Short mmCIF file of N, CA and C in Angstrom, two decimals:
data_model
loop_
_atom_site.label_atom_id
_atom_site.label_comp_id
_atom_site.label_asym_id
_atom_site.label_seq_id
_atom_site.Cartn_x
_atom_site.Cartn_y
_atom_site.Cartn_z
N UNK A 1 135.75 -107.68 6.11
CA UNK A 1 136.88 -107.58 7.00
C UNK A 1 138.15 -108.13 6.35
N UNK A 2 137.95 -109.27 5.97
CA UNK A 2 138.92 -109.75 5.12
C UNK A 2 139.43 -108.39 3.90
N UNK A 3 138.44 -108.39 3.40
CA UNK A 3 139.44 -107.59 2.10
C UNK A 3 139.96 -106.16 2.69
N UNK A 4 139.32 -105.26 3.43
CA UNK A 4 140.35 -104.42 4.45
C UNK A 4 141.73 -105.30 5.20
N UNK A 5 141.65 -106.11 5.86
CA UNK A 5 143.12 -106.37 6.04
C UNK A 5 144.03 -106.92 4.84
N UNK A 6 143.52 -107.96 3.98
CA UNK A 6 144.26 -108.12 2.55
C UNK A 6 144.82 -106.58 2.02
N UNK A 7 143.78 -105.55 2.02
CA UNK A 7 144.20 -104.50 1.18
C UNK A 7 145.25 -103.73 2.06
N UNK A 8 145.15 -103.84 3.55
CA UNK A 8 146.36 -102.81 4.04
C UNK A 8 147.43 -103.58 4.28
N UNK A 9 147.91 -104.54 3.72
CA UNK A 9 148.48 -105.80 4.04
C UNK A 9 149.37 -105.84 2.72
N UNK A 10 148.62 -105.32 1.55
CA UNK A 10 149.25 -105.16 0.43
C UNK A 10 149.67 -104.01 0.08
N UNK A 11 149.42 -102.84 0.73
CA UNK A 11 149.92 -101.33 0.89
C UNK A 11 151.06 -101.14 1.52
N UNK A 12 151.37 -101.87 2.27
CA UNK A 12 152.63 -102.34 2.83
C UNK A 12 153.82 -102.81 2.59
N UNK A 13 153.32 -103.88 1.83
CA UNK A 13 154.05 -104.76 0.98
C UNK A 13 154.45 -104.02 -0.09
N UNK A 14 153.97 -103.02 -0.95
CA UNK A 14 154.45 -102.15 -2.03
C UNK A 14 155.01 -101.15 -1.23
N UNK A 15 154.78 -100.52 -0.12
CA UNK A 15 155.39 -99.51 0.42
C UNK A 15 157.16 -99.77 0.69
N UNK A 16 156.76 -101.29 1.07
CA UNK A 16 158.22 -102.36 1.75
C UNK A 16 159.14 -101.93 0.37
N UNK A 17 158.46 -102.67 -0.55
CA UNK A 17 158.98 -103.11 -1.93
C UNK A 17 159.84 -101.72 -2.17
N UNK A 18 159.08 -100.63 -2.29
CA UNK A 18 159.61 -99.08 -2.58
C UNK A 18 160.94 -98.73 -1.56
N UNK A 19 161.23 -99.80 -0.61
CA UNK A 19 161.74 -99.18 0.30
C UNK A 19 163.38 -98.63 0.08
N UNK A 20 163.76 -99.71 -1.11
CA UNK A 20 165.41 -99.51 -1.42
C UNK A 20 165.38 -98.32 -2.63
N UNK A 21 164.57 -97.94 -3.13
CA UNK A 21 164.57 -96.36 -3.80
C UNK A 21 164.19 -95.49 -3.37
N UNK A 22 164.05 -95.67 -2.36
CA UNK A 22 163.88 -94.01 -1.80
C UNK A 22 165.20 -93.70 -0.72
N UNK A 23 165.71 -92.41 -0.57
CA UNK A 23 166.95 -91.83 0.36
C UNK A 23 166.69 -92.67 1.51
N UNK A 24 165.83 -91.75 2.18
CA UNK A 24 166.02 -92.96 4.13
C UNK A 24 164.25 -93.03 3.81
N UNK A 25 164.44 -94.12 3.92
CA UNK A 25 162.63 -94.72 4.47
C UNK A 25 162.96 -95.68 5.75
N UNK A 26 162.14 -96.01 5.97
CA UNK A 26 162.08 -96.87 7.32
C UNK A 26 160.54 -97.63 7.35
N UNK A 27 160.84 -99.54 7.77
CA UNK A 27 160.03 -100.10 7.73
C UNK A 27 159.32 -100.13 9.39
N UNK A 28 158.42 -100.30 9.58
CA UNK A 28 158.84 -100.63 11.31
C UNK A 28 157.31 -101.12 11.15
N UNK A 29 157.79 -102.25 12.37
CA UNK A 29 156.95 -103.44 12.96
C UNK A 29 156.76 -103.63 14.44
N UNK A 30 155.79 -104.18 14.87
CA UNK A 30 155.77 -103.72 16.41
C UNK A 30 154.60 -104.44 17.18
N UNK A 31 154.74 -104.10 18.46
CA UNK A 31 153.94 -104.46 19.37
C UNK A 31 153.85 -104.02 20.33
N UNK A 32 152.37 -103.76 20.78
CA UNK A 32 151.75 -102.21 22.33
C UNK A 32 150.81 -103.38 22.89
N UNK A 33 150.60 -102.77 24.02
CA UNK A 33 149.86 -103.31 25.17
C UNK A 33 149.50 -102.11 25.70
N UNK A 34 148.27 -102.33 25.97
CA UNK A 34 147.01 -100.61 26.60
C UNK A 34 146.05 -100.95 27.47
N UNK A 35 145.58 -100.01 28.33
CA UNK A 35 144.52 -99.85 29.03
C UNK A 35 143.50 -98.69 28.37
N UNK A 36 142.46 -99.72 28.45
CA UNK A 36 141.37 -98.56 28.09
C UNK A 36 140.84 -97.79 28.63
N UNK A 37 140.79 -96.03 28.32
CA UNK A 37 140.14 -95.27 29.13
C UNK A 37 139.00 -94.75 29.05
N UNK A 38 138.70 -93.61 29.61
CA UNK A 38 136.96 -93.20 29.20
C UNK A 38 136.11 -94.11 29.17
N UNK A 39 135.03 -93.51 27.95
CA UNK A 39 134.22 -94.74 27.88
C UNK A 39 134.54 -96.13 27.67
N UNK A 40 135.80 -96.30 27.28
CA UNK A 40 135.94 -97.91 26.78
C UNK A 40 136.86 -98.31 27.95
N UNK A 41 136.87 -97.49 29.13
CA UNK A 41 136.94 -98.29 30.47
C UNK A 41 136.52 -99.32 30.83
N UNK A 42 134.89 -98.93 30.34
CA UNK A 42 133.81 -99.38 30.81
C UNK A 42 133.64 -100.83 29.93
N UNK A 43 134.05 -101.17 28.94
CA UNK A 43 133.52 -101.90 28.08
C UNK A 43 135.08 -102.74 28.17
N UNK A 44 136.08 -102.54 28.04
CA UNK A 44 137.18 -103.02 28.17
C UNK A 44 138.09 -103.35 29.24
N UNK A 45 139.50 -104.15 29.35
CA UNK A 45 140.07 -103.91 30.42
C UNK A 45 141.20 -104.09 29.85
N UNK A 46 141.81 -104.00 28.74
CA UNK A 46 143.23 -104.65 27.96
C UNK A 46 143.16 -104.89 27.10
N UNK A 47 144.04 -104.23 26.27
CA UNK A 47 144.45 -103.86 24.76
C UNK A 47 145.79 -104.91 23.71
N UNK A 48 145.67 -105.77 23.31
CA UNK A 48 147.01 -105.86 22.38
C UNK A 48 147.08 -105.27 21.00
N UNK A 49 148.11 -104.86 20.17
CA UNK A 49 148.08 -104.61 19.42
C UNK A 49 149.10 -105.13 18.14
N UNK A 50 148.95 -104.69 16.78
CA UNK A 50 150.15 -104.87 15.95
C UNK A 50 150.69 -103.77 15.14
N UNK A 51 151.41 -102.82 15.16
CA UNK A 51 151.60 -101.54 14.40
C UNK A 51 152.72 -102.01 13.53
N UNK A 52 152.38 -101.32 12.11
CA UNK A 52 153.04 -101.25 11.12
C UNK A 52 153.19 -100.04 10.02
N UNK A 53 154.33 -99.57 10.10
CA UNK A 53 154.41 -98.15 9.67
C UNK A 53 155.69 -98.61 8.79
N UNK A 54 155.73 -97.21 7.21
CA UNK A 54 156.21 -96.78 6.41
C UNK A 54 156.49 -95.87 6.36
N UNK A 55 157.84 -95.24 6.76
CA UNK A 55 158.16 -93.51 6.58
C UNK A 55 159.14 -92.94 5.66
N UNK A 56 158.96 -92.22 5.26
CA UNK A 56 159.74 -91.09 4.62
C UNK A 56 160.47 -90.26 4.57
N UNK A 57 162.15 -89.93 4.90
CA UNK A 57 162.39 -88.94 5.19
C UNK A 57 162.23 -88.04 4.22
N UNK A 58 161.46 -86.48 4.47
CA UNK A 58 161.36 -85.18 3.83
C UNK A 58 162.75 -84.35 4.51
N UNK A 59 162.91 -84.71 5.69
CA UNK A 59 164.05 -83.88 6.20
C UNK A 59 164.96 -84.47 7.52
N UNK A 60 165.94 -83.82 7.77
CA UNK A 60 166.54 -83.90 9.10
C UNK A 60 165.88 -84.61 10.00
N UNK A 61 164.52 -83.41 10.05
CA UNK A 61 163.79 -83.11 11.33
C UNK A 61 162.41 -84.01 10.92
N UNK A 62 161.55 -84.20 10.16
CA UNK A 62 160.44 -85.12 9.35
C UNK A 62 160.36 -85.89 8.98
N UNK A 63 159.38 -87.03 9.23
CA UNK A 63 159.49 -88.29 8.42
C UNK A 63 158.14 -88.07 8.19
N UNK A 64 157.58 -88.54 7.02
CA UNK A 64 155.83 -88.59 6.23
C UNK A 64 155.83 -89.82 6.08
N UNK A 65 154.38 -90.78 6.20
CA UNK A 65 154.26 -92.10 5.66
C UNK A 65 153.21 -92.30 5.64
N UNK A 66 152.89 -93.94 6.07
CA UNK A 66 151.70 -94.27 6.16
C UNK A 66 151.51 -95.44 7.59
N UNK A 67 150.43 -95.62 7.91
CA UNK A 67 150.52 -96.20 9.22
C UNK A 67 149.36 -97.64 9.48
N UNK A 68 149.59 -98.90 9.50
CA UNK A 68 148.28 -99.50 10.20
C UNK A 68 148.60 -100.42 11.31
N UNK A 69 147.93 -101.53 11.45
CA UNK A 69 148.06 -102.01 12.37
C UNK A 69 146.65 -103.12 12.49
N UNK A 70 146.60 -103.56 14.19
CA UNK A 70 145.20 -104.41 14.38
C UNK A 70 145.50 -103.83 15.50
N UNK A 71 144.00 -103.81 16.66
CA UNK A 71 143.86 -103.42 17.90
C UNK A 71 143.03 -104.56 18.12
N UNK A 72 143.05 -105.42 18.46
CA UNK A 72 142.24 -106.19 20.01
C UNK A 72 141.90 -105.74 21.20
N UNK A 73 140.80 -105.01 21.97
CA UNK A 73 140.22 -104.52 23.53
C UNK A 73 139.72 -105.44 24.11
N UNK A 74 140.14 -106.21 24.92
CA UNK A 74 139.52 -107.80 25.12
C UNK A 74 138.07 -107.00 26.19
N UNK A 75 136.96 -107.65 25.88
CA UNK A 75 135.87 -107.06 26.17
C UNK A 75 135.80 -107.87 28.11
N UNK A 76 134.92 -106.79 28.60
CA UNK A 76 135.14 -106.74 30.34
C UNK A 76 133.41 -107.72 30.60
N UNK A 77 134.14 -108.22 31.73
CA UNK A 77 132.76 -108.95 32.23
C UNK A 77 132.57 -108.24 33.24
N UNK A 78 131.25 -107.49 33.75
CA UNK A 78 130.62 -106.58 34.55
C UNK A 78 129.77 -107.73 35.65
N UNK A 79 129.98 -107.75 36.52
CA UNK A 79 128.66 -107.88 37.52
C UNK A 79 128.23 -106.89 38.62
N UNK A 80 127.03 -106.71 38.37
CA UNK A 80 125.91 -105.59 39.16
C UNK A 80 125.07 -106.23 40.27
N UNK A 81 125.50 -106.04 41.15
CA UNK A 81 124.65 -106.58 42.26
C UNK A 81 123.16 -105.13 42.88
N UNK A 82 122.28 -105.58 42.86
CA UNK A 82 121.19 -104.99 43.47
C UNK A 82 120.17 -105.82 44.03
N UNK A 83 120.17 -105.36 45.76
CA UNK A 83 118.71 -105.95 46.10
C UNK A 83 119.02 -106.97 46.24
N UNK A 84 120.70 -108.03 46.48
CA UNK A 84 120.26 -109.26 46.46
C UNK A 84 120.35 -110.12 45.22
N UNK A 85 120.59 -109.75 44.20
CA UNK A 85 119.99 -110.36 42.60
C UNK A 85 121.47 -109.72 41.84
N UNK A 86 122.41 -110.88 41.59
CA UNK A 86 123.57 -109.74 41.07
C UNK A 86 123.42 -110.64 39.20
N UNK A 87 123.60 -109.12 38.64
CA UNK A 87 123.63 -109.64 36.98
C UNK A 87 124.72 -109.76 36.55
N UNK A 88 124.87 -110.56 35.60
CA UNK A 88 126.29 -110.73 34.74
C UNK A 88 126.25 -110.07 33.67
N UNK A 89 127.03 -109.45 33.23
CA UNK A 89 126.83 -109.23 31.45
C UNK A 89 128.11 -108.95 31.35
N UNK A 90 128.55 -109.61 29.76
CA UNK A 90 129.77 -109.83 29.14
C UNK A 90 129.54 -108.85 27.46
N UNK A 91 131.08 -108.04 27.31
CA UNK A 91 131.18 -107.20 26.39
C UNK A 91 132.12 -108.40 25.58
N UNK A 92 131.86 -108.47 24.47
CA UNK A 92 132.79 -108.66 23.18
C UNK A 92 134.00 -108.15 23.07
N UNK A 93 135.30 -108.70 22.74
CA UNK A 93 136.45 -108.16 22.37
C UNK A 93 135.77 -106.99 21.12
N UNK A 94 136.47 -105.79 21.53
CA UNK A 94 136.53 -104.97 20.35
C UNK A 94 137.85 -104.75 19.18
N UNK A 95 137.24 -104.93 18.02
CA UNK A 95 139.02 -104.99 16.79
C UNK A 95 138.72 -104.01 16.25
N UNK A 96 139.83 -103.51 15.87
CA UNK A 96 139.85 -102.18 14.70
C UNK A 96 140.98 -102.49 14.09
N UNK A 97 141.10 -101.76 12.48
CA UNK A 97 142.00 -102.03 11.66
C UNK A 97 142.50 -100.49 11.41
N UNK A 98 143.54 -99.67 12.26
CA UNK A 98 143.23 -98.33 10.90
C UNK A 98 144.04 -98.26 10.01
N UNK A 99 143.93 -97.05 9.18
CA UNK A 99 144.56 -96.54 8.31
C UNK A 99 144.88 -95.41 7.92
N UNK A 100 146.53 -94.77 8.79
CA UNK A 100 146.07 -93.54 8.90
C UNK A 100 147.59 -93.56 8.05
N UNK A 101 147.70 -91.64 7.86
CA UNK A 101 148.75 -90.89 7.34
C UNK A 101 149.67 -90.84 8.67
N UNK A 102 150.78 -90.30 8.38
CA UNK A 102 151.53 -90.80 9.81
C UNK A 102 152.86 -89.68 9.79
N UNK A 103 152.99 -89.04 11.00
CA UNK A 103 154.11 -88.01 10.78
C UNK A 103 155.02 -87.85 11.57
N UNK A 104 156.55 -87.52 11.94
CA UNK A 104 157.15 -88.15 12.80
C UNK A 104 158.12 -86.47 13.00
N UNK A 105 158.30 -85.83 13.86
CA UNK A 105 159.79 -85.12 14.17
C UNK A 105 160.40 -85.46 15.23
N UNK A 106 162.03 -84.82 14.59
CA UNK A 106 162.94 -85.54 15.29
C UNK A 106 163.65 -84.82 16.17
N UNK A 107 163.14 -84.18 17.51
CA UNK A 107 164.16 -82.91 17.83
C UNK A 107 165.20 -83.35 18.33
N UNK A 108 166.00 -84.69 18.69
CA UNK A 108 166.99 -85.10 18.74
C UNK A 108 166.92 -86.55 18.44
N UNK A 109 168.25 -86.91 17.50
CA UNK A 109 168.49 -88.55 17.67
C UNK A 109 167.65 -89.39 17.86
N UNK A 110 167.69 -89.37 19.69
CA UNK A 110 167.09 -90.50 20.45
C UNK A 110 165.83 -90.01 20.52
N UNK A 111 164.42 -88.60 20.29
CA UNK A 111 163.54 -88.78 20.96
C UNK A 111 162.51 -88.38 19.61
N UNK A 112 161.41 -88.51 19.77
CA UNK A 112 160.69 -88.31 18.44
C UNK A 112 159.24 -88.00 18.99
N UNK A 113 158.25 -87.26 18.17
CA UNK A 113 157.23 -86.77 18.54
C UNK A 113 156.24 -87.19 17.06
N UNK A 114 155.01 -87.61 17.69
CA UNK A 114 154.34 -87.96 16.25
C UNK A 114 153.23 -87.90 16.71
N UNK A 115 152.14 -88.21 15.05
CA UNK A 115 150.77 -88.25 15.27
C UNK A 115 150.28 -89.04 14.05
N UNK A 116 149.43 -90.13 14.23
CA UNK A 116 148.72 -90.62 13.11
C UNK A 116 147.50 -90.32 13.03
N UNK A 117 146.69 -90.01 11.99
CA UNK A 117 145.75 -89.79 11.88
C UNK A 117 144.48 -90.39 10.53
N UNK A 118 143.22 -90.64 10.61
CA UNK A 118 143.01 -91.31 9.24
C UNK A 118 141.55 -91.89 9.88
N UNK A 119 141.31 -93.26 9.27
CA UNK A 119 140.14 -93.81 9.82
C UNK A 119 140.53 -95.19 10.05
N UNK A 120 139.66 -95.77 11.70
CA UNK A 120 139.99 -97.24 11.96
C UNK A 120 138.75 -97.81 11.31
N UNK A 121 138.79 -98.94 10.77
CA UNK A 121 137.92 -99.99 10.43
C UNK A 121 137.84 -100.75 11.54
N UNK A 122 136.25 -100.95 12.13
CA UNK A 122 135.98 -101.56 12.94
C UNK A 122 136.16 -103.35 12.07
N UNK A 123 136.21 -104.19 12.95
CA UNK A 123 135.99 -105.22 12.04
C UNK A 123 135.26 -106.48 13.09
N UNK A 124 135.01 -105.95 14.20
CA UNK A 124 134.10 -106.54 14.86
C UNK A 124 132.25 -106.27 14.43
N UNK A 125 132.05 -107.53 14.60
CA UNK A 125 130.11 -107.39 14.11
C UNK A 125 129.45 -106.44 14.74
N UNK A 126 128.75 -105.33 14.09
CA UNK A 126 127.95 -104.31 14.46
C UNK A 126 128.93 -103.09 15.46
N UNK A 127 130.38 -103.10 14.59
CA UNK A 127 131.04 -101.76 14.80
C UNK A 127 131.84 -101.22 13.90
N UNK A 128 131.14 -100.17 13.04
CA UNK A 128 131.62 -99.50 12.01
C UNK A 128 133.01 -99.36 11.90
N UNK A 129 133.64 -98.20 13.55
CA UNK A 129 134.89 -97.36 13.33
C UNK A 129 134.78 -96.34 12.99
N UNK A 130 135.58 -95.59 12.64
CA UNK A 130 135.71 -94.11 12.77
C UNK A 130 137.11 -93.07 12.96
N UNK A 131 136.82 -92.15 12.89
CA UNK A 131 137.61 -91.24 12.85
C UNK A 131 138.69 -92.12 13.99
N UNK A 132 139.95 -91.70 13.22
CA UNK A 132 141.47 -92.36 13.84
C UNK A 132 142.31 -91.13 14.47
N UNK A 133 142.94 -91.15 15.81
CA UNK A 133 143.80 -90.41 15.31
C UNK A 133 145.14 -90.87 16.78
N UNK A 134 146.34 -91.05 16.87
CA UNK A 134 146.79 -91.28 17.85
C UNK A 134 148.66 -90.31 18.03
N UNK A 135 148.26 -89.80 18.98
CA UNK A 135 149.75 -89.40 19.38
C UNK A 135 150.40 -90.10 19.89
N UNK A 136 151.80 -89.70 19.50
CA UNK A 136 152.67 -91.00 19.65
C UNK A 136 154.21 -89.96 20.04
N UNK A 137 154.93 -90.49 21.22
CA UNK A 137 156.04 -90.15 21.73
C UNK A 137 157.43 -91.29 21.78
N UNK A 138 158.17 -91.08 21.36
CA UNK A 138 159.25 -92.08 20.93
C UNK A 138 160.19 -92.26 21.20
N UNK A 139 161.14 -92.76 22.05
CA UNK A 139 162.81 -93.15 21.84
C UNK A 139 162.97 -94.95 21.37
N UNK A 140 164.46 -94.12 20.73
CA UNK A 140 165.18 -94.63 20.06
C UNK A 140 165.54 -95.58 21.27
N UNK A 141 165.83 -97.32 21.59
CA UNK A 141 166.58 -98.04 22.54
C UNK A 141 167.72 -97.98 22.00
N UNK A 142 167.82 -98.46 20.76
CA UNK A 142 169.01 -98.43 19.76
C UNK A 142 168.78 -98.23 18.59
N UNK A 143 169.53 -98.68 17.72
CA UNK A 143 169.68 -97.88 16.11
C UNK A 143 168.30 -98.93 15.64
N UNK A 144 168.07 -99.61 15.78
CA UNK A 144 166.66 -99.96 14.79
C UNK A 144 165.45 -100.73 16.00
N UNK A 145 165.38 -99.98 17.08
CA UNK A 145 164.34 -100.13 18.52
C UNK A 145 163.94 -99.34 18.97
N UNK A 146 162.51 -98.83 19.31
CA UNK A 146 162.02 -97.90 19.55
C UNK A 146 161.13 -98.10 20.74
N UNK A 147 160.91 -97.86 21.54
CA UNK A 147 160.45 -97.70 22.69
C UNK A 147 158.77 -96.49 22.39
N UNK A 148 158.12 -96.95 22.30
CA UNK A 148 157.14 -95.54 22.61
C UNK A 148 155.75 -95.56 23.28
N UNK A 149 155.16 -94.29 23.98
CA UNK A 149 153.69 -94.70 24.34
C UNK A 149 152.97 -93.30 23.74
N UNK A 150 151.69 -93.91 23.38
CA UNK A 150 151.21 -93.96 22.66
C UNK A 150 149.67 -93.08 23.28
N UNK A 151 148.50 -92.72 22.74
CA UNK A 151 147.46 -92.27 23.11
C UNK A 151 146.57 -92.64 21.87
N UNK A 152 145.77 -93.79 21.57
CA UNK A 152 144.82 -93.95 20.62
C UNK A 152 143.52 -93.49 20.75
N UNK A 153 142.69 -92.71 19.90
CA UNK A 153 141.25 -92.81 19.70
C UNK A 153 140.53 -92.76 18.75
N UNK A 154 139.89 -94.01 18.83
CA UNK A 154 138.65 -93.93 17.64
C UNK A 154 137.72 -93.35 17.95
N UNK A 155 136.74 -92.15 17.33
CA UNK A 155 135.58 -91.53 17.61
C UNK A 155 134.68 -92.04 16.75
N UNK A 156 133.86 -92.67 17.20
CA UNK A 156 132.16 -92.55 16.28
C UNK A 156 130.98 -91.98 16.83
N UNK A 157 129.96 -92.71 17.53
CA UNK A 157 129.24 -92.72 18.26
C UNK A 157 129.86 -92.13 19.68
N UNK A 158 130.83 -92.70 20.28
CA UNK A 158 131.25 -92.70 21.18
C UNK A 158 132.95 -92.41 21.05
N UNK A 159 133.69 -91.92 22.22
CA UNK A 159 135.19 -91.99 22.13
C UNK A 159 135.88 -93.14 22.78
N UNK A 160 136.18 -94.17 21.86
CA UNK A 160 137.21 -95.49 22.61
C UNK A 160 138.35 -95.27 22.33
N UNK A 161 139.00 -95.03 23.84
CA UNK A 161 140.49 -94.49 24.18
C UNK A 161 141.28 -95.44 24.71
N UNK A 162 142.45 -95.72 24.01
CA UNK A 162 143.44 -96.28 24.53
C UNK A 162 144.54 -95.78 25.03
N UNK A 163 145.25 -95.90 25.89
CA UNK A 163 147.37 -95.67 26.37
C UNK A 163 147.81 -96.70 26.28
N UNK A 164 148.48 -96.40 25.30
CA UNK A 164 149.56 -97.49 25.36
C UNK A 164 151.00 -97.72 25.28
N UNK A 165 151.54 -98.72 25.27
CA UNK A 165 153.32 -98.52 25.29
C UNK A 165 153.38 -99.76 24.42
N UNK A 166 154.16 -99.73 23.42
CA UNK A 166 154.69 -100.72 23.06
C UNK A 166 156.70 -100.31 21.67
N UNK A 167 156.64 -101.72 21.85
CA UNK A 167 157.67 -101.53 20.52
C UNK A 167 158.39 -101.70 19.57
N UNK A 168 158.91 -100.81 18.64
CA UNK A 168 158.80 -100.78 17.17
C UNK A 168 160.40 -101.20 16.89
N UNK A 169 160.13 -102.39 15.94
CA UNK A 169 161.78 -102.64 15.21
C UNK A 169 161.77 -102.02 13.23
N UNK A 170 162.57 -101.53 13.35
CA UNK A 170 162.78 -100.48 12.08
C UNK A 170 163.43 -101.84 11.34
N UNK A 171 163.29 -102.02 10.43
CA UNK A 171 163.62 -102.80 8.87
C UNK A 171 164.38 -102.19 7.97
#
């Protein structure tokens, strides 16, 4: 776990570094808050997160980069009553690390349409991770604030879905 976050931690940091030679790049840093849906309703009840993205402008209208972050699902305590006899059982916070490619258009100024995609690293005990991929809808608050919500899912075994809103300060 460690050397996955060291390593996207340092992909960053060179991406940062690259940032004053290239035309328009953009650093952005951030923070979402989610409810979990579907199956990870069931297992979850609240999401924090940390997003960190590197983009590229290719055009006007495109930005290309790269994307990670941490997800925390703080795990749900269930009680089942039957018959008289009610059970407790407690889920584990779930973490993921991903690491996806990341793509951004701009059909005006203020509003932006995106999608990351790639693989999350689970980094909780006895959860792999899996296929990444999250749409992402955007305004601009101001020239380096972004407002956006979000739709995460990791697929493995199962689909753990997040919504979320949070937001991004550009560097």
């Amino acid at each position: 776990m460690k050397t996955i976050i060291t390593t996207s931690i340092f992909l960053f940091f060179v991406a940062f570094s690259t940032h004053s030679q290239v035309d328009r790049s953009n650093f952005k840093a951030g923070l979402n808050a989610g409810i979990p849906v579907g199956d990870a309703a069931n297992l979850s009840s609240f999401s924090l997160g940390l997003d960190l993205a590197c983009h590229w402008g290719v055009s006007e209208l495109l930005d290309v980069g790269v994307a990670t972050g941490f997800v925390n699902a703080f795990g749900e305590t269930i009680n089942e009553s039957q018959g008289g006899v009610t059970i407790s059982g407690e889920f584990e916070d779930f973490q993921f690390v991903p690491v996806a490619a990341s793509f951004r258009l701009y059909p005006t100024y203020q509003f932006k349409l995106g999608v990351d995609g790639g693989y999350a690293f689970g980094t909780t005990e006895g959860l792999e991770g899996g296929l990444y991929y999250r749409p992402v809808v955007g305004y601009n608050i101001t020239g380096n604030t972004e407002l956006n919500v979000s739709y995460m899912v990791v697929e493995d075994d199962f689909s753990f879905s997040i919504a979320s809103i949070g937001i991004l300060f550009l560097f």
